[in-house]
JSON list of C-alpha atoms in Angstrom, two decimals:
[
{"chain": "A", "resi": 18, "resn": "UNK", "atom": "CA", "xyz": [0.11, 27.34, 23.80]},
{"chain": "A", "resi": 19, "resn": "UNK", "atom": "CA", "xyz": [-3.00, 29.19, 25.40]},
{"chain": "A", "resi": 20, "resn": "UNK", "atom": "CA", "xyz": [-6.28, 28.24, 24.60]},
{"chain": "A", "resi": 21, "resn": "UNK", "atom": "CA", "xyz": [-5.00, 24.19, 23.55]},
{"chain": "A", "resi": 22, "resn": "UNK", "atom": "CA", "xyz": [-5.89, 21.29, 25.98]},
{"chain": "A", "resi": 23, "resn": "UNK", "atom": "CA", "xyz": [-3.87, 18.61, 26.29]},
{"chain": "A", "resi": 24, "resn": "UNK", "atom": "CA", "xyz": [-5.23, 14.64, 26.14]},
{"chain": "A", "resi": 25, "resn": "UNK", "atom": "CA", "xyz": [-3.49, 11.03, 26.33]},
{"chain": "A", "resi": 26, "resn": "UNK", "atom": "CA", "xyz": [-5.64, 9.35, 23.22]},
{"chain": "A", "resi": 27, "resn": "UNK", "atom": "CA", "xyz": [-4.71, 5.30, 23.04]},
{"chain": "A", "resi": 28, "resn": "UNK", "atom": "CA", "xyz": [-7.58, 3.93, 21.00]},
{"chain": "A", "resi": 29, "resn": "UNK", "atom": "CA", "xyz": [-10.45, 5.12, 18.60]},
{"chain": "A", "resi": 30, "resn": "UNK", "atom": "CA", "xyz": [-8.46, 8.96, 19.15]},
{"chain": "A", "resi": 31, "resn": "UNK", "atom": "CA", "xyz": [-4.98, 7.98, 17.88]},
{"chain": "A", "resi": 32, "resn": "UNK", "atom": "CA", "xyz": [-3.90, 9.04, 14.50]},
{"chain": "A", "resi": 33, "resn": "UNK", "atom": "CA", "xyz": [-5.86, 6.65, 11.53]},
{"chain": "A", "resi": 34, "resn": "UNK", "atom": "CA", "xyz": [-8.00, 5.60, 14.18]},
{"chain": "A", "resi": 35, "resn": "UNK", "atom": "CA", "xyz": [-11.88, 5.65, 13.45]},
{"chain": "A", "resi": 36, "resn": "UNK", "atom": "CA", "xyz": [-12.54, 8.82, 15.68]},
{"chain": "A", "resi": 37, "resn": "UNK", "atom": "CA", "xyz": [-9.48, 10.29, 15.20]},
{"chain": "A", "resi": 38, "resn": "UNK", "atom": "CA", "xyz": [-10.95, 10.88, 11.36]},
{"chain": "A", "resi": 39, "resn": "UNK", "atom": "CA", "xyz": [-14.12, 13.29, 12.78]},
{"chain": "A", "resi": 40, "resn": "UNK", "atom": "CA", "xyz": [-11.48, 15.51, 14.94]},
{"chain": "A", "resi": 41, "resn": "UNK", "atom": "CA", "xyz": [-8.42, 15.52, 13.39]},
{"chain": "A", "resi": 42, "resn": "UNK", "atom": "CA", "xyz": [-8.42, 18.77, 12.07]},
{"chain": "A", "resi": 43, "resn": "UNK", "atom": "CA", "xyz": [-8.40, 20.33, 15.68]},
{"chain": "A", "resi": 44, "resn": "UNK", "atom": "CA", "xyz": [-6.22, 17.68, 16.57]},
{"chain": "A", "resi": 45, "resn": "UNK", "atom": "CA", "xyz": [-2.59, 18.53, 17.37]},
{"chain": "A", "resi": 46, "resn": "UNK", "atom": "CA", "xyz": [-0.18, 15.86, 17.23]},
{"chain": "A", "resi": 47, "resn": "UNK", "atom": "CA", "xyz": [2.71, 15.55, 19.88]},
{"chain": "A", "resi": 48, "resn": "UNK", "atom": "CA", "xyz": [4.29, 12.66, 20.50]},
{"chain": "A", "resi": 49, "resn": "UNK", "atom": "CA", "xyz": [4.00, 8.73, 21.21]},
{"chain": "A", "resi": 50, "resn": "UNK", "atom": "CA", "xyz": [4.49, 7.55, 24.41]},
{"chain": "A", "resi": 51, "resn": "UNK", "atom": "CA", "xyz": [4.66, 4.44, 26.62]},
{"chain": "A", "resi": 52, "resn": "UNK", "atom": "CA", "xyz": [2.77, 5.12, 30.02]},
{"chain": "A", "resi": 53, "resn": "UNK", "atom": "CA", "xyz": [3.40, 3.56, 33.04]},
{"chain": "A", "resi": 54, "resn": "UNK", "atom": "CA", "xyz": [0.76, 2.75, 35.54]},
{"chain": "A", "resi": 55, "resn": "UNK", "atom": "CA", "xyz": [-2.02, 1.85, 33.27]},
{"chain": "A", "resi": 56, "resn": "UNK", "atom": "CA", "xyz": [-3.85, -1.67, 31.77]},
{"chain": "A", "resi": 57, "resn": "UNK", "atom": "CA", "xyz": [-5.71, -1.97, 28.58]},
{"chain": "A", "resi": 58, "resn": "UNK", "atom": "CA", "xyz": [-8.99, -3.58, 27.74]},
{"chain": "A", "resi": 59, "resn": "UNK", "atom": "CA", "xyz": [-10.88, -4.76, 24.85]},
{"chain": "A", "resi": 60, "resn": "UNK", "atom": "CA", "xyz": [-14.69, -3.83, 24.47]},
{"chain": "A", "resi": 61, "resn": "UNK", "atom": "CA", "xyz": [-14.04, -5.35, 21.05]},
{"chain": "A", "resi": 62, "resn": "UNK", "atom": "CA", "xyz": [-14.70, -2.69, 19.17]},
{"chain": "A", "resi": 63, "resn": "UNK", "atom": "CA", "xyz": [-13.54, 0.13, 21.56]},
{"chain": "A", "resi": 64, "resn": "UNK", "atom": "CA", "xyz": [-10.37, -0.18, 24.48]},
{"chain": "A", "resi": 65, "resn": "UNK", "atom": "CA", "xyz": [-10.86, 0.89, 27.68]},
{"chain": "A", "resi": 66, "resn": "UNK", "atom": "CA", "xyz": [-7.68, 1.71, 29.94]},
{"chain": "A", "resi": 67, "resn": "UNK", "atom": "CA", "xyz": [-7.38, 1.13, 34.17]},
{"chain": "A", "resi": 68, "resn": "UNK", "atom": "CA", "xyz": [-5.58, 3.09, 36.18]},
{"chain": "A", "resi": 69, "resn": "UNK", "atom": "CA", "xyz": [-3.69, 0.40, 38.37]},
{"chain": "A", "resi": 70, "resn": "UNK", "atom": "CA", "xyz": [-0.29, 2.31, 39.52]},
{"chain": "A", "resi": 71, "resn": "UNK", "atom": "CA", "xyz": [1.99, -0.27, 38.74]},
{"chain": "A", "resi": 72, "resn": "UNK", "atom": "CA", "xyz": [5.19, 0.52, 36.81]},
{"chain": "A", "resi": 73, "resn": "UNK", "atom": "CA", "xyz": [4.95, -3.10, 35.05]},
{"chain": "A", "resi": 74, "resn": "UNK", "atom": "CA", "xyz": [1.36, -1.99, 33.11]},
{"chain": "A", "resi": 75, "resn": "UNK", "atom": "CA", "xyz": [1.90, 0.18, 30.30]},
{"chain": "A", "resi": 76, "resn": "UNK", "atom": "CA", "xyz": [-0.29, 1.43, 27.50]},
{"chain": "A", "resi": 77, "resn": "UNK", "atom": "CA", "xyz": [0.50, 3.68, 24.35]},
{"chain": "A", "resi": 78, "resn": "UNK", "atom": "CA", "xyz": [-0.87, 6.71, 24.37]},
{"chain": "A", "resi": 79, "resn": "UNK", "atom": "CA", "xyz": [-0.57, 9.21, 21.42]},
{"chain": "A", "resi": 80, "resn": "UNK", "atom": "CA", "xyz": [0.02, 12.82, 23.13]},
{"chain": "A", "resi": 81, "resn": "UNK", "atom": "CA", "xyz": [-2.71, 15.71, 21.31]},
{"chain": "A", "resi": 82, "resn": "UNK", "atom": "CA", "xyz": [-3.44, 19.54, 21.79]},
{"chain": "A", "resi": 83, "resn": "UNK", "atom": "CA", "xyz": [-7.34, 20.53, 21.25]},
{"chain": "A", "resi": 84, "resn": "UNK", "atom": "CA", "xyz": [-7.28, 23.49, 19.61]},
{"chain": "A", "resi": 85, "resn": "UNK", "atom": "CA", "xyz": [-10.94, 23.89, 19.57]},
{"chain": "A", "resi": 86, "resn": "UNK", "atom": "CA", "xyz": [-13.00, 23.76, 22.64]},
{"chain": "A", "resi": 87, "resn": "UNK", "atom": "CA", "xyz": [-16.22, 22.96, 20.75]},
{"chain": "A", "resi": 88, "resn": "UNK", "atom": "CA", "xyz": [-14.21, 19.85, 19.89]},
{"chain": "A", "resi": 89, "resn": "UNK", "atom": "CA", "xyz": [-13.07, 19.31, 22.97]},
{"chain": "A", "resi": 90, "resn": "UNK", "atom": "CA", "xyz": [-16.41, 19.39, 24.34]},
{"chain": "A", "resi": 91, "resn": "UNK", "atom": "CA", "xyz": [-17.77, 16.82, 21.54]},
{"chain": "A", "resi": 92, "resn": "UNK", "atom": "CA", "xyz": [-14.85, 14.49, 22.60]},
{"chain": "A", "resi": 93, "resn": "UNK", "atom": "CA", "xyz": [-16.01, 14.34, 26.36]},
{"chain": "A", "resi": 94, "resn": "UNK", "atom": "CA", "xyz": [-19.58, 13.77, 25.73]},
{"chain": "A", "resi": 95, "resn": "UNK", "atom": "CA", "xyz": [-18.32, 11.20, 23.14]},
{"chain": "A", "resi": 96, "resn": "UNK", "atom": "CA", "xyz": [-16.25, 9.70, 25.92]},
{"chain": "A", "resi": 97, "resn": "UNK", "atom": "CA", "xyz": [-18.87, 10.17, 28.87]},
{"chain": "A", "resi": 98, "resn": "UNK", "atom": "CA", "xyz": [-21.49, 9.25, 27.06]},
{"chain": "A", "resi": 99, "resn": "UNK", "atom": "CA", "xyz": [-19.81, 5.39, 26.85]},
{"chain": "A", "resi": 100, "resn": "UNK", "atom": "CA", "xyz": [-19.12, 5.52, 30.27]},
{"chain": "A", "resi": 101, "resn": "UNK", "atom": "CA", "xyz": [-15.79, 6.86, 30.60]},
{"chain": "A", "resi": 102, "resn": "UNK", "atom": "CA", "xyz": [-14.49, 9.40, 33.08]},
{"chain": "A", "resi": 103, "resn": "UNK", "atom": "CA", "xyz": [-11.79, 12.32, 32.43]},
{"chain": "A", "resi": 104, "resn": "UNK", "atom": "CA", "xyz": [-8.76, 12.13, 34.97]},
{"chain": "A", "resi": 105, "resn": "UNK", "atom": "CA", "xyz": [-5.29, 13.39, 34.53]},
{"chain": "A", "resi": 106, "resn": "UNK", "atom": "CA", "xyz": [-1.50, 12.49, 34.19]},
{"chain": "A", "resi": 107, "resn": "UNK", "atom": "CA", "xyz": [1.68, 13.07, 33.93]},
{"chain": "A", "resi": 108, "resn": "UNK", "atom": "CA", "xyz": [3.38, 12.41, 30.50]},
{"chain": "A", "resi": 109, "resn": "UNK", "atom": "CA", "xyz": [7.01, 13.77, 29.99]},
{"chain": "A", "resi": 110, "resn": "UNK", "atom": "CA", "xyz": [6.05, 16.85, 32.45]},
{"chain": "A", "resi": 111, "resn": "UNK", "atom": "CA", "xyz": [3.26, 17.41, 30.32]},
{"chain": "A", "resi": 112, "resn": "UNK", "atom": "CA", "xyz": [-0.52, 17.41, 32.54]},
{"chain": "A", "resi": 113, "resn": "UNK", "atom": "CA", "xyz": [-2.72, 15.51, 29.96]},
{"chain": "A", "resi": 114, "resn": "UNK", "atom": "CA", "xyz": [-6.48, 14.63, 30.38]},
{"chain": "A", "resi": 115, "resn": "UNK", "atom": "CA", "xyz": [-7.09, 10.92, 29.81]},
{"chain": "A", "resi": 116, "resn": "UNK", "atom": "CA", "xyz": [-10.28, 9.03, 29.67]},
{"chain": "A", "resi": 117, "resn": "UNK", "atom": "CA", "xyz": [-10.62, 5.76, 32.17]},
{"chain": "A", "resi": 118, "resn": "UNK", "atom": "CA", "xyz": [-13.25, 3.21, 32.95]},
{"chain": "A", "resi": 119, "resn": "UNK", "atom": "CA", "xyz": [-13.63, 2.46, 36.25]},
{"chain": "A", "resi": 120, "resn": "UNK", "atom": "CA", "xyz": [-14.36, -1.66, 35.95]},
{"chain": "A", "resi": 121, "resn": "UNK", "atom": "CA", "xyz": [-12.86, -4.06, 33.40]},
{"chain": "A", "resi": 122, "resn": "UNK", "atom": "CA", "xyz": [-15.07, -6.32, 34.25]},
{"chain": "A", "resi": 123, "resn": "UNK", "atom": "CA", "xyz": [-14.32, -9.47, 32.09]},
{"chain": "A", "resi": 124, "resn": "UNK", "atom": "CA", "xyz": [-13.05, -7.31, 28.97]},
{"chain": "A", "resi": 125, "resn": "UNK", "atom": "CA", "xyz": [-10.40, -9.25, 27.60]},
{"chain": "A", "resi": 126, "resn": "UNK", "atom": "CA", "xyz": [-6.94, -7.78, 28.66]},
{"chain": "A", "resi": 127, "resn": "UNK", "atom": "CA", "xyz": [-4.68, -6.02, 25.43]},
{"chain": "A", "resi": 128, "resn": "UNK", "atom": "CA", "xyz": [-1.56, -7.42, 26.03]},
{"chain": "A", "resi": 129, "resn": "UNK", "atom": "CA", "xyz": [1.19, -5.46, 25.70]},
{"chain": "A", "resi": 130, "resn": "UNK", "atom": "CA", "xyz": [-0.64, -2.28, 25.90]},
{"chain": "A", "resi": 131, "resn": "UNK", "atom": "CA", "xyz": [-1.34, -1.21, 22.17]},
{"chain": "A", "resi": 132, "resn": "UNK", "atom": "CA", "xyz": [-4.77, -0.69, 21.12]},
{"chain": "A", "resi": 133, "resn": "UNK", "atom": "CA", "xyz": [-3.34, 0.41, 17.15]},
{"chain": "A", "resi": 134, "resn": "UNK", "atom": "CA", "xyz": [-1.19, -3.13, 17.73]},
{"chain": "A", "resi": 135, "resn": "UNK", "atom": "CA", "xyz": [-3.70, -5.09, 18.97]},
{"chain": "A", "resi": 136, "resn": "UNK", "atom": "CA", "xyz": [-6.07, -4.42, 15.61]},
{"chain": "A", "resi": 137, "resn": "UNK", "atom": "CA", "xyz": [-3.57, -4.80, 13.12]},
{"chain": "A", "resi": 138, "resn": "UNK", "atom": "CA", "xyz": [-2.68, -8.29, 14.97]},
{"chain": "A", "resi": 139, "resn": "UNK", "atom": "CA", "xyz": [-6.64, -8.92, 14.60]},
{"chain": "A", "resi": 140, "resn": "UNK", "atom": "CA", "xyz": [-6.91, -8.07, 11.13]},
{"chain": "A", "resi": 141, "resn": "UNK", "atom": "CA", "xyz": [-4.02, -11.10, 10.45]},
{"chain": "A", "resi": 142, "resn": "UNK", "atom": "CA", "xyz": [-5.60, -13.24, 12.27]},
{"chain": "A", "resi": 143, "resn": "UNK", "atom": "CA", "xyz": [-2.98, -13.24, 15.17]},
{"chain": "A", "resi": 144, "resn": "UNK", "atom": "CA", "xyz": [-4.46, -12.48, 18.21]},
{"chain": "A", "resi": 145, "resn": "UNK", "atom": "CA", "xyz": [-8.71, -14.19, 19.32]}
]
């Protein structure tokens, strides 16, 4: 599809996600996928992911087309603006744009990859 850009969301971006509620109408759902080659953090309130290149760290990522690049523009000053910088992958042959921190620092680490997971397990009580 010309004129659609291509992102790897896997927190605030996903579908029912906070953010995801301000965009979603130039949002384009694709597809779910477990990515290889990644780790997750908690901010708390916000993930961040870390490109590490091992095949054992995963993270879900929910697969989007921008339709609008006035709202793809808001979404990388959104994204930039906390810090976050734009690099690219592969996901099922597809080149996607995904946004990375560069330091973890002492962010507590999201096991099993899952940002939508990892708040529902909060919200029970089932995760500190």
């Amino acid at each position: 599809m010309k004129n659609a850009f291509t992102y790897a969301f896997y927190g605030s971006l996903r579908r029912d996600m906070y953010n995801h509620e301000f965009y979603k109408s130039d949002l384009e759902y694709q597809f779910i996928e477990r990515l290889s080659g990644f780790r997750l953090y908690s901010l708390t309130r916000y993930p961040v992911a870390v490109k590490t290149g091992l095949t054992e760290d995963r993270i879900t990522v929910e697969i989007f087309r921008i339709t609008n690049p006035e709202t793809e523009n808001k979404i990388h000053q959104l994204e930039i603006g906390a810090g976050y910088y734009l690099d690219e992958t592969v996901v099922r042959g597809v080149n996607a744009g995904i946004f990375l921190f560069r330091d973890p620092q002492d962010y507590q680490l999201v096991s099993g990859g899952d940002w939508v997971k990892h708040l529902e397990e909060l919200s029970q009580g089932l995760t500190q």
